[in-house]
Amino acid sequence: MRLDERYVPYLQMAGLYHLARLNNRWFRLDEPLDVAYQLGLPVDGHYVSGCLTDFHLYIEGGRPAWQWFHELLGVLPPENQVQKFAVNCTWFQEIFGECPLGANEETVRRFALAYIMILLGTQLFADKSGNRIHIRWLPYVARLEEMGGYSWGSAALAWLYRCMCRVANRHVVKLAGPLQLLQSWIFWRFPTFRPTGYDAFSWPLASRWSGYNPGISNKGPRVQMARLQIDLLQPRDFVWMPYSALDVIQVVHPKVLEPRHTMLWRCVTSLIYFAVVEWHQVDRVLPQFGGVQAPPRPALNIDFLMSKDGRGGDRWFPAHLADWHHHWQERAEHILQFDIVADPGPSHDFLTWWH
């Protein structure tokens, strides 16, 4: 689906403009600082949560789902294009693929809302099918002017963590989530895995690899080679601070470096995406912020949250998982303080603990 310049004001309101520019060029583990640099997404803001389907029960001024869909987009999908509360992406692209020339402001807005729903449903929060758009986004696009106030970066990170946890199960064969974020993170931090010939930087930083498309041929040998490279990794083969170089800083959008966003890179708190709750234990990776790594505190066990995905009966998740949502609300009280040093790395105590 092509990015139309007429959608730009709406994408800017939603806080998704840089992501849209990236995916217009490249439609293909991380921390909030990586999400901010790689995808240009806001980190500070409200949690992305609520309920999945019964909006009219929980949201003041809300509508029954399909009534709201029709009011916002001016059309309803046929029954054969709907699977429960998800609409086939092909239908979206057929109806909203290209905004007509000379369209009035209301039509442009409807096409922009559809574009935003596709962007969220297929890029940031894709499921394993990769071809369905869930209607959970209707309350957000209905209040488009407020969308820029949400922490899309932390929500995308929560979903990626959950997808990576699930794919570790030997019975799961597909990985969902914002995979362009994961791939770009690997290329930036592991130089030995980078494809050659991609030396120019642009914003957002994931666009550096916009022309990279290895295809599916020779996939087996590539996987074997990657596993061998992982086995042979040395400490010097990982870049702790890839964004500190001057040529990188020159292309970074200044809004990303606002203190309200950068302070959350060092925040130990919950990451929330509706019923998905993950824990951001950034105290284990201090060298990426220029600090010395001390022995880590015990990891927080949140195994009981792994089975919660919102299915099997809708709920208002800010109330159903209130403690975790409260953690995010109080995030400013849990920002790590540490000294920045010229040569960050593990402390003697950390190495003793490790051995």
mmCIF file of C-alpha atoms in Angstrom:
data_model
loop_
_atom_site.group_PDB
_atom_site.id
_atom_site.type_symbol
_atom_site.label_atom_id
_atom_site.label_comp_id
_atom_site.label_asym_id
_atom_site.label_seq_id
_atom_site.Cartn_x
_atom_site.Cartn_y
_atom_site.Cartn_z
ATOM 1 C CA MET A 1 0.000 0.000 0.000
ATOM 2 C CA ARG A 2 1.604 3.231 -1.180
ATOM 3 C CA LEU A 3 2.227 6.156 1.155
ATOM 4 C CA ASP A 4 0.288 9.155 -0.133
ATOM 5 C CA GLU A 5 1.687 12.566 0.804
ATOM 6 C CA ARG A 6 -1.853 13.652 1.679
ATOM 7 C CA TYR A 7 -1.733 11.239 4.633
ATOM 8 C CA VAL A 8 1.259 12.997 6.205
ATOM 9 C CA PRO A 9 -0.659 15.317 8.606
ATOM 10 C CA TYR A 10 -2.628 12.340 9.939
ATOM 11 C CA LEU A 11 0.490 10.181 10.326
ATOM 12 C CA GLN A 12 2.229 12.998 12.175
ATOM 13 C CA MET A 13 -0.716 13.279 14.570
ATOM 14 C CA ALA A 14 -0.523 9.511 15.157
ATOM 15 C CA GLY A 15 3.220 9.600 15.865
ATOM 16 C CA LEU A 16 3.832 7.113 13.029
ATOM 17 C CA TYR A 17 5.201 9.331 10.270
ATOM 18 C CA HIS A 18 8.807 8.093 10.396
ATOM 19 C CA LEU A 19 7.653 4.471 10.470
ATOM 20 C CA ALA A 20 5.499 5.111 7.406
ATOM 21 C CA ARG A 21 8.433 6.654 5.530
ATOM 22 C CA LEU A 22 10.576 3.660 6.417
ATOM 23 C CA ASN A 23 8.020 1.142 5.223
ATOM 24 C CA ASN A 24 7.322 3.077 2.072
ATOM 25 C CA ARG A 25 10.943 2.257 1.166
ATOM 26 C CA TRP A 26 11.260 -1.169 2.773
ATOM 27 C CA PHE A 27 8.048 -3.124 3.320
ATOM 28 C CA ARG A 28 9.527 -6.073 4.613
ATOM 29 C CA LEU A 29 17.277 -7.765 21.357
ATOM 30 C CA ASP A 30 15.935 -4.550 21.337
ATOM 31 C CA GLU A 31 15.459 -1.772 23.848
ATOM 32 C CA PRO A 32 13.347 1.410 23.725
ATOM 33 C CA LEU A 33 16.446 3.278 22.579
ATOM 34 C CA ASP A 34 16.749 0.852 19.643
ATOM 35 C CA VAL A 35 13.072 1.249 18.741
ATOM 36 C CA ALA A 36 13.447 5.025 18.823
ATOM 37 C CA TYR A 37 16.561 5.055 16.630
ATOM 38 C CA GLN A 38 15.623 2.235 14.299
ATOM 39 C CA LEU A 39 11.957 3.051 13.635
ATOM 40 C CA GLY A 40 11.614 6.654 14.816
ATOM 41 C CA LEU A 41 8.783 5.804 17.220
ATOM 42 C CA PRO A 42 7.904 7.768 20.384
ATOM 43 C CA VAL A 43 8.895 6.028 23.624
ATOM 44 C CA ASP A 44 7.280 8.225 26.246
ATOM 45 C CA GLY A 45 3.487 8.403 26.412
ATOM 46 C CA HIS A 46 0.398 6.427 27.389
ATOM 47 C CA TYR A 47 0.443 2.641 27.346
ATOM 48 C CA VAL A 48 -1.176 0.980 24.318
ATOM 49 C CA SER A 49 -3.950 -0.983 25.977
ATOM 50 C CA GLY A 50 -7.697 -1.178 26.489
ATOM 51 C CA CYS A 51 -9.839 -4.029 25.185
ATOM 52 C CA LEU A 52 -9.926 -5.926 21.906
ATOM 53 C CA THR A 53 -13.534 -5.926 20.716
ATOM 54 C CA ASP A 54 -16.298 -4.680 23.036
ATOM 55 C CA PHE A 55 -15.419 -1.006 22.853
ATOM 56 C CA HIS A 56 -18.907 0.242 23.708
ATOM 57 C CA LEU A 57 -18.752 -1.467 27.112
ATOM 58 C CA TYR A 58 -15.576 0.262 28.252
ATOM 59 C CA ILE A 59 -14.941 3.451 26.284
ATOM 60 C CA GLU A 60 -16.970 6.587 26.868
ATOM 61 C CA GLY A 61 -18.556 7.560 23.578
ATOM 62 C CA GLY A 62 -17.515 4.254 22.033
ATOM 63 C CA ARG A 63 -19.555 2.320 19.494
ATOM 64 C CA PRO A 64 -20.163 -1.348 18.791
ATOM 65 C CA ALA A 65 -17.153 -2.459 16.782
ATOM 66 C CA TRP A 66 -18.607 -2.743 13.300
ATOM 67 C CA GLN A 67 -20.733 0.385 13.694
ATOM 68 C CA TRP A 68 -17.574 2.308 14.533
ATOM 69 C CA PHE A 69 -15.777 0.690 11.591
ATOM 70 C CA HIS A 70 -18.479 1.909 9.197
ATOM 71 C CA GLU A 71 -18.551 5.422 10.671
ATOM 72 C CA LEU A 72 -14.793 5.842 10.404
ATOM 73 C CA LEU A 73 -14.061 4.180 7.067
ATOM 74 C CA GLY A 74 -17.405 4.624 5.292
ATOM 75 C CA VAL A 75 -17.683 0.962 4.266
ATOM 76 C CA LEU A 76 -18.049 -2.493 5.789
ATOM 77 C CA PRO A 77 -16.110 -5.553 4.628
ATOM 78 C CA PRO A 78 -18.161 -8.496 3.291
ATOM 79 C CA GLU A 79 -18.540 -11.459 5.629
ATOM 80 C CA ASN A 80 -16.146 -13.612 3.600
ATOM 81 C CA GLN A 81 -13.381 -11.062 4.276
ATOM 82 C CA VAL A 82 -13.773 -11.169 8.060
ATOM 83 C CA GLN A 83 -12.376 -13.725 10.497
ATOM 84 C CA LYS A 84 -13.913 -13.004 13.909
ATOM 85 C CA PHE A 85 -12.616 -9.450 14.515
ATOM 86 C CA ALA A 86 -9.914 -9.315 11.866
ATOM 87 C CA VAL A 87 -10.286 -8.162 8.260
ATOM 88 C CA ASN A 88 -8.261 -9.604 5.402
ATOM 89 C CA CYS A 89 -5.476 -7.256 4.379
ATOM 90 C CA THR A 90 -6.191 -7.867 0.680
ATOM 91 C CA TRP A 91 -9.638 -6.305 1.104
ATOM 92 C CA PHE A 92 -8.106 -3.262 2.794
ATOM 93 C CA GLN A 93 -5.647 -2.845 -0.056
ATOM 94 C CA GLU A 94 -8.311 -3.284 -2.741
ATOM 95 C CA ILE A 95 -10.585 -0.656 -1.176
ATOM 96 C CA PHE A 96 -8.003 1.792 0.206
ATOM 97 C CA GLY A 97 -4.950 1.022 -1.919
ATOM 98 C CA GLU A 98 -4.825 4.381 -3.675
ATOM 99 C CA CYS A 99 -6.609 7.551 -2.694
ATOM 100 C CA PRO A 100 -8.360 9.092 -5.731
ATOM 101 C CA LEU A 101 -7.058 12.333 -7.198
ATOM 102 C CA GLY A 102 -9.139 15.326 -6.207
ATOM 103 C CA ALA A 103 -10.568 13.556 -3.159
ATOM 104 C CA ASN A 104 -12.145 15.807 -0.534
ATOM 105 C CA GLU A 105 -10.752 16.080 3.003
ATOM 106 C CA GLU A 106 -13.146 13.500 4.465
ATOM 107 C CA THR A 107 -12.127 10.906 1.868
ATOM 108 C CA VAL A 108 -8.420 11.569 2.383
ATOM 109 C CA ARG A 109 -8.899 11.159 6.136
ATOM 110 C CA ARG A 110 -10.644 7.810 5.656
ATOM 111 C CA PHE A 111 -7.858 6.530 3.409
ATOM 112 C CA ALA A 112 -5.272 7.778 5.905
ATOM 113 C CA LEU A 113 -7.029 5.955 8.773
ATOM 114 C CA ALA A 114 -7.060 2.743 6.736
ATOM 115 C CA TYR A 115 -3.354 3.230 5.964
ATOM 116 C CA ILE A 116 -2.582 3.654 9.671
ATOM 117 C CA MET A 117 -4.501 0.477 10.552
ATOM 118 C CA ILE A 118 -2.547 -1.467 7.904
ATOM 119 C CA LEU A 119 0.736 0.020 9.136
ATOM 120 C CA LEU A 120 0.005 -1.077 12.691
ATOM 121 C CA GLY A 121 -1.483 -4.446 11.784
ATOM 122 C CA THR A 122 1.161 -5.598 9.296
ATOM 123 C CA GLN A 123 4.367 -3.881 10.438
ATOM 124 C CA LEU A 124 4.482 -3.131 14.152
ATOM 125 C CA PHE A 125 2.005 -5.686 15.484
ATOM 126 C CA ALA A 126 1.764 -8.354 12.804
ATOM 127 C CA ASP A 127 0.577 -11.828 13.715
ATOM 128 C CA LYS A 128 1.961 -14.960 12.104
ATOM 129 C CA SER A 129 -0.571 -14.855 9.267
ATOM 130 C CA GLY A 130 0.720 -11.455 8.174
ATOM 131 C CA ASN A 131 -2.467 -10.824 6.193
ATOM 132 C CA ARG A 132 -5.118 -9.722 8.700
ATOM 133 C CA ILE A 133 -5.932 -6.352 10.271
ATOM 134 C CA HIS A 134 -7.529 -6.521 13.722
ATOM 135 C CA ILE A 135 -10.184 -3.948 14.553
ATOM 136 C CA ARG A 136 -8.630 -3.254 17.983
ATOM 137 C CA TRP A 137 -7.210 -0.094 16.375
ATOM 138 C CA LEU A 138 -10.613 1.540 15.791
ATOM 139 C CA PRO A 139 -10.729 3.465 19.111
ATOM 140 C CA TYR A 140 -7.244 4.795 18.396
ATOM 141 C CA VAL A 141 -7.875 6.041 14.871
ATOM 142 C CA ALA A 142 -11.229 7.432 16.018
ATOM 143 C CA ARG A 143 -9.227 9.752 18.279
ATOM 144 C CA LEU A 144 -6.459 10.394 15.795
ATOM 145 C CA GLU A 145 -5.432 13.684 17.376
ATOM 146 C CA GLU A 146 -4.469 11.750 20.549
ATOM 147 C CA MET A 147 -2.534 8.918 18.897
ATOM 148 C CA GLY A 148 0.778 10.765 18.989
ATOM 149 C CA GLY A 149 0.615 10.680 22.791
ATOM 150 C CA TYR A 150 1.037 6.897 22.999
ATOM 151 C CA SER A 151 4.238 4.948 23.569
ATOM 152 C CA TRP A 152 4.257 3.019 20.302
ATOM 153 C CA GLY A 153 7.905 2.150 20.854
ATOM 154 C CA SER A 154 7.376 0.288 24.141
ATOM 155 C CA ALA A 155 4.280 -1.486 22.787
ATOM 156 C CA ALA A 156 6.178 -2.706 19.720
ATOM 157 C CA LEU A 157 8.983 -3.923 21.965
ATOM 158 C CA ALA A 158 6.534 -5.800 24.221
ATOM 159 C CA TRP A 159 5.032 -7.558 21.214
ATOM 160 C CA LEU A 160 8.456 -8.477 19.797
ATOM 161 C CA TYR A 161 9.557 -9.913 23.169
ATOM 162 C CA ARG A 162 6.388 -12.003 23.373
ATOM 163 C CA CYS A 163 6.733 -13.269 19.795
ATOM 164 C CA MET A 164 10.370 -14.242 20.370
ATOM 165 C CA CYS A 165 9.379 -16.065 23.546
ATOM 166 C CA ARG A 166 6.724 -18.033 21.683
ATOM 167 C CA VAL A 167 8.934 -18.963 18.755
ATOM 168 C CA ALA A 168 11.409 -20.515 21.206
ATOM 169 C CA ASN A 169 8.850 -23.323 21.587
ATOM 170 C CA ARG A 170 9.996 -26.148 19.327
ATOM 171 C CA HIS A 171 6.440 -26.611 17.997
ATOM 172 C CA VAL A 172 6.293 -23.013 16.679
ATOM 173 C CA VAL A 173 7.774 -22.480 13.220
ATOM 174 C CA LYS A 174 6.937 -18.839 12.411
ATOM 175 C CA LEU A 175 8.058 -15.617 14.054
ATOM 176 C CA ALA A 176 5.646 -12.667 14.169
ATOM 177 C CA GLY A 177 6.172 -9.090 15.332
ATOM 178 C CA PRO A 178 8.146 -6.079 14.022
ATOM 179 C CA LEU A 179 10.801 -8.146 12.260
ATOM 180 C CA GLN A 180 12.358 -5.197 10.419
ATOM 181 C CA LEU A 181 13.266 -3.876 13.890
ATOM 182 C CA LEU A 182 14.879 -7.160 14.899
ATOM 183 C CA GLN A 183 16.846 -7.528 11.663
ATOM 184 C CA SER A 184 18.102 -3.955 11.686
ATOM 185 C CA TRP A 185 19.116 -4.292 15.362
ATOM 186 C CA ILE A 186 21.197 -7.351 14.452
ATOM 187 C CA PHE A 187 22.928 -5.553 11.576
ATOM 188 C CA TRP A 188 23.745 -2.461 13.627
ATOM 189 C CA ARG A 189 25.083 -4.295 16.668
ATOM 190 C CA PHE A 190 26.736 -7.354 15.059
ATOM 191 C CA PRO A 191 29.027 -6.077 12.261
ATOM 192 C CA THR A 192 29.910 -9.625 11.144
ATOM 193 C CA PHE A 193 26.283 -10.215 10.116
ATOM 194 C CA ARG A 194 25.895 -7.031 8.061
ATOM 195 C CA PRO A 195 25.414 -7.263 4.297
ATOM 196 C CA THR A 196 28.098 -5.394 2.387
ATOM 197 C CA GLY A 197 27.543 -2.141 0.553
ATOM 198 C CA TYR A 198 25.150 -0.437 2.960
ATOM 199 C CA ASP A 199 27.247 2.369 4.369
ATOM 200 C CA ALA A 200 24.942 5.393 3.923
ATOM 201 C CA PHE A 201 22.830 6.466 6.918
ATOM 202 C CA SER A 202 19.366 8.011 6.796
ATOM 203 C CA TRP A 203 16.438 8.446 9.129
ATOM 204 C CA PRO A 204 15.060 6.277 10.608
ATOM 205 C CA LEU A 205 18.167 4.134 10.931
ATOM 206 C CA ALA A 206 16.495 0.902 9.802
ATOM 207 C CA SER A 207 16.187 2.460 6.343
ATOM 208 C CA ARG A 208 19.935 1.847 5.967
ATOM 209 C CA TRP A 209 19.103 -1.687 4.795
ATOM 210 C CA SER A 210 16.187 -0.690 2.548
ATOM 211 C CA GLY A 211 17.636 -2.421 -0.502
ATOM 212 C CA TYR A 212 18.558 -5.646 1.280
ATOM 213 C CA ASN A 213 16.530 -8.654 0.107
ATOM 214 C CA PRO A 214 18.395 -11.972 0.263
ATOM 215 C CA GLY A 215 15.443 -14.021 -0.992
ATOM 216 C CA ILE A 216 14.872 -17.645 -0.059
ATOM 217 C CA SER A 217 17.508 -19.325 -2.203
ATOM 218 C CA ASN A 218 20.410 -20.947 -0.339
ATOM 219 C CA LYS A 219 18.604 -20.343 2.941
ATOM 220 C CA GLY A 220 19.959 -23.561 4.470
ATOM 221 C CA PRO A 221 23.656 -22.711 3.960
ATOM 222 C CA ARG A 222 23.064 -19.159 5.214
ATOM 223 C CA VAL A 223 21.487 -20.473 8.417
ATOM 224 C CA GLN A 224 24.411 -22.864 8.970
ATOM 225 C CA MET A 225 26.910 -20.066 8.412
ATOM 226 C CA ALA A 226 25.037 -17.758 10.804
ATOM 227 C CA ARG A 227 25.064 -20.424 13.507
ATOM 228 C CA LEU A 228 28.801 -20.893 13.043
ATOM 229 C CA GLN A 229 29.377 -17.137 13.290
ATOM 230 C CA ILE A 230 27.378 -17.035 16.527
ATOM 231 C CA ASP A 231 29.502 -19.836 17.988
ATOM 232 C CA LEU A 232 32.675 -17.929 17.114
ATOM 233 C CA LEU A 233 31.584 -14.509 18.435
ATOM 234 C CA GLN A 234 34.102 -12.547 20.489
ATOM 235 C CA PRO A 235 33.412 -9.527 22.739
ATOM 236 C CA ARG A 236 34.742 -7.177 20.050
ATOM 237 C CA ASP A 237 32.135 -8.525 17.600
ATOM 238 C CA PHE A 238 29.291 -6.760 19.436
ATOM 239 C CA VAL A 239 28.859 -2.972 19.248
ATOM 240 C CA TRP A 240 27.486 -1.684 22.552
ATOM 241 C CA MET A 241 26.945 1.915 21.428
ATOM 242 C CA PRO A 242 26.311 1.976 17.651
ATOM 243 C CA TYR A 243 24.422 5.295 17.773
ATOM 244 C CA SER A 244 27.178 7.398 19.356
ATOM 245 C CA ALA A 245 29.132 7.934 16.114
ATOM 246 C CA LEU A 246 29.019 11.483 14.774
ATOM 247 C CA ASP A 247 27.741 10.472 11.321
ATOM 248 C CA VAL A 248 24.818 8.686 12.989
ATOM 249 C CA ILE A 249 23.981 11.572 15.313
ATOM 250 C CA GLN A 250 23.830 13.928 12.313
ATOM 251 C CA VAL A 251 20.808 12.133 10.825
ATOM 252 C CA VAL A 252 18.866 11.513 14.065
ATOM 253 C CA HIS A 253 15.588 13.383 14.357
ATOM 254 C CA PRO A 254 15.895 15.831 17.294
ATOM 255 C CA LYS A 255 12.569 14.785 18.833
ATOM 256 C CA VAL A 256 14.000 11.338 19.581
ATOM 257 C CA LEU A 257 16.629 12.964 21.808
ATOM 258 C CA GLU A 258 14.160 14.895 23.957
ATOM 259 C CA PRO A 259 14.776 14.118 27.666
ATOM 260 C CA ARG A 260 11.279 12.698 28.192
ATOM 261 C CA HIS A 261 12.135 9.949 25.702
ATOM 262 C CA THR A 262 15.816 9.383 26.463
ATOM 263 C CA MET A 263 15.266 8.981 30.204
ATOM 264 C CA LEU A 264 13.002 5.989 29.546
ATOM 265 C CA TRP A 265 15.839 4.155 27.817
ATOM 266 C CA ARG A 266 17.185 3.627 31.351
ATOM 267 C CA CYS A 267 13.880 2.735 32.982
ATOM 268 C CA VAL A 268 13.134 -0.603 34.673
ATOM 269 C CA THR A 269 9.400 -0.968 34.127
ATOM 270 C CA SER A 270 6.665 -2.894 32.354
ATOM 271 C CA LEU A 271 6.164 -2.850 28.586
ATOM 272 C CA ILE A 272 2.503 -3.118 27.608
ATOM 273 C CA TYR A 273 0.602 -4.058 24.476
ATOM 274 C CA PHE A 274 -3.032 -4.738 25.463
ATOM 275 C CA ALA A 275 -2.900 -8.066 27.388
ATOM 276 C CA VAL A 276 0.793 -8.567 26.588
ATOM 277 C CA VAL A 277 3.010 -7.486 29.483
ATOM 278 C CA GLU A 278 6.807 -7.807 29.390
ATOM 279 C CA TRP A 279 9.440 -6.577 31.835
ATOM 280 C CA HIS A 280 12.161 -4.155 30.743
ATOM 281 C CA GLN A 281 15.130 -5.135 32.905
ATOM 282 C CA VAL A 282 17.597 -2.692 31.417
ATOM 283 C CA ASP A 283 19.889 -2.938 34.461
ATOM 284 C CA ARG A 284 21.412 -6.005 32.732
ATOM 285 C CA VAL A 285 22.743 -4.057 29.722
ATOM 286 C CA LEU A 286 24.294 -0.878 31.150
ATOM 287 C CA PRO A 287 27.284 -0.827 28.736
ATOM 288 C CA GLN A 288 24.972 0.177 25.887
ATOM 289 C CA PHE A 289 24.397 3.436 27.768
ATOM 290 C CA GLY A 290 28.054 3.967 28.632
ATOM 291 C CA GLY A 291 27.896 2.451 32.117
ATOM 292 C CA VAL A 292 29.831 -0.300 33.861
ATOM 293 C CA GLN A 293 27.902 -3.533 34.236
ATOM 294 C CA ALA A 294 27.547 -4.673 37.834
ATOM 295 C CA PRO A 295 26.254 -8.145 38.771
ATOM 296 C CA PRO A 296 22.589 -8.195 37.719
ATOM 297 C CA ARG A 297 19.733 -8.467 40.121
ATOM 298 C CA PRO A 298 17.640 -11.648 39.871
ATOM 299 C CA ALA A 299 15.331 -11.676 36.856
ATOM 300 C CA LEU A 300 11.658 -11.045 37.521
ATOM 301 C CA ASN A 301 9.647 -14.219 36.907
ATOM 302 C CA ILE A 302 6.572 -13.334 34.843
ATOM 303 C CA ASP A 303 5.911 -16.782 33.385
ATOM 304 C CA PHE A 304 2.280 -16.604 34.486
ATOM 305 C CA LEU A 305 1.770 -13.640 32.129
ATOM 306 C CA MET A 306 2.941 -15.597 29.070
ATOM 307 C CA SER A 307 -0.454 -17.222 28.561
ATOM 308 C CA LYS A 308 -2.360 -13.930 28.635
ATOM 309 C CA ASP A 309 -3.111 -12.653 25.138
ATOM 310 C CA GLY A 310 -6.642 -11.303 25.469
ATOM 311 C CA ARG A 311 -8.388 -14.194 23.783
ATOM 312 C CA GLY A 312 -11.113 -16.221 25.455
ATOM 313 C CA GLY A 313 -13.300 -13.366 26.653
ATOM 314 C CA ASP A 314 -12.644 -9.647 26.345
ATOM 315 C CA ARG A 315 -11.584 -7.558 29.327
ATOM 316 C CA TRP A 316 -10.532 -4.010 30.094
ATOM 317 C CA PHE A 317 -6.844 -4.781 30.521
ATOM 318 C CA PRO A 318 -5.844 -1.629 32.485
ATOM 319 C CA ALA A 319 -8.147 -2.946 35.238
ATOM 320 C CA HIS A 320 -7.581 -6.681 34.725
ATOM 321 C CA LEU A 321 -3.764 -6.244 34.835
ATOM 322 C CA ALA A 322 -3.791 -3.110 36.963
ATOM 323 C CA ASP A 323 -0.473 -3.569 38.799
ATOM 324 C CA TRP A 324 1.512 -3.828 35.564
ATOM 325 C CA HIS A 325 -0.199 -0.817 34.045
ATOM 326 C CA HIS A 326 0.547 1.079 37.247
ATOM 327 C CA HIS A 327 4.248 0.244 36.805
ATOM 328 C CA TRP A 328 4.218 2.067 33.478
ATOM 329 C CA GLN A 329 2.334 5.019 34.947
ATOM 330 C CA GLU A 330 5.043 5.337 37.605
ATOM 331 C CA ARG A 331 7.926 4.776 35.158
ATOM 332 C CA ALA A 332 9.660 8.068 35.965
ATOM 333 C CA GLU A 333 10.377 6.765 39.495
ATOM 334 C CA HIS A 334 12.331 3.758 38.213
ATOM 335 C CA ILE A 335 15.018 5.329 36.025
ATOM 336 C CA LEU A 336 18.512 3.991 36.648
ATOM 337 C CA GLN A 337 21.262 6.384 37.714
ATOM 338 C CA PHE A 338 24.875 5.470 36.935
ATOM 339 C CA ASP A 339 28.152 7.045 35.866
ATOM 340 C CA ILE A 340 29.105 7.304 32.194
ATOM 341 C CA VAL A 341 32.649 6.094 31.532
ATOM 342 C CA ALA A 342 34.971 6.213 28.545
ATOM 343 C CA ASP A 343 35.321 2.440 28.244
ATOM 344 C CA PRO A 344 32.055 0.806 29.335
ATOM 345 C CA GLY A 345 31.959 -2.891 29.950
ATOM 346 C CA PRO A 346 31.650 -5.507 32.692
ATOM 347 C CA SER A 347 32.989 -4.787 36.176
ATOM 348 C CA HIS A 348 35.320 -7.119 38.040
ATOM 349 C CA ASP A 349 32.397 -8.136 40.251
ATOM 350 C CA PHE A 350 30.324 -8.952 37.153
ATOM 351 C CA LEU A 351 33.065 -11.151 35.689
ATOM 352 C CA THR A 352 33.420 -12.971 39.008
ATOM 353 C CA TRP A 353 29.656 -13.516 39.089
ATOM 354 C CA TRP A 354 29.701 -14.695 35.457
ATOM 355 C CA HIS A 355 32.501 -17.217 35.963
#
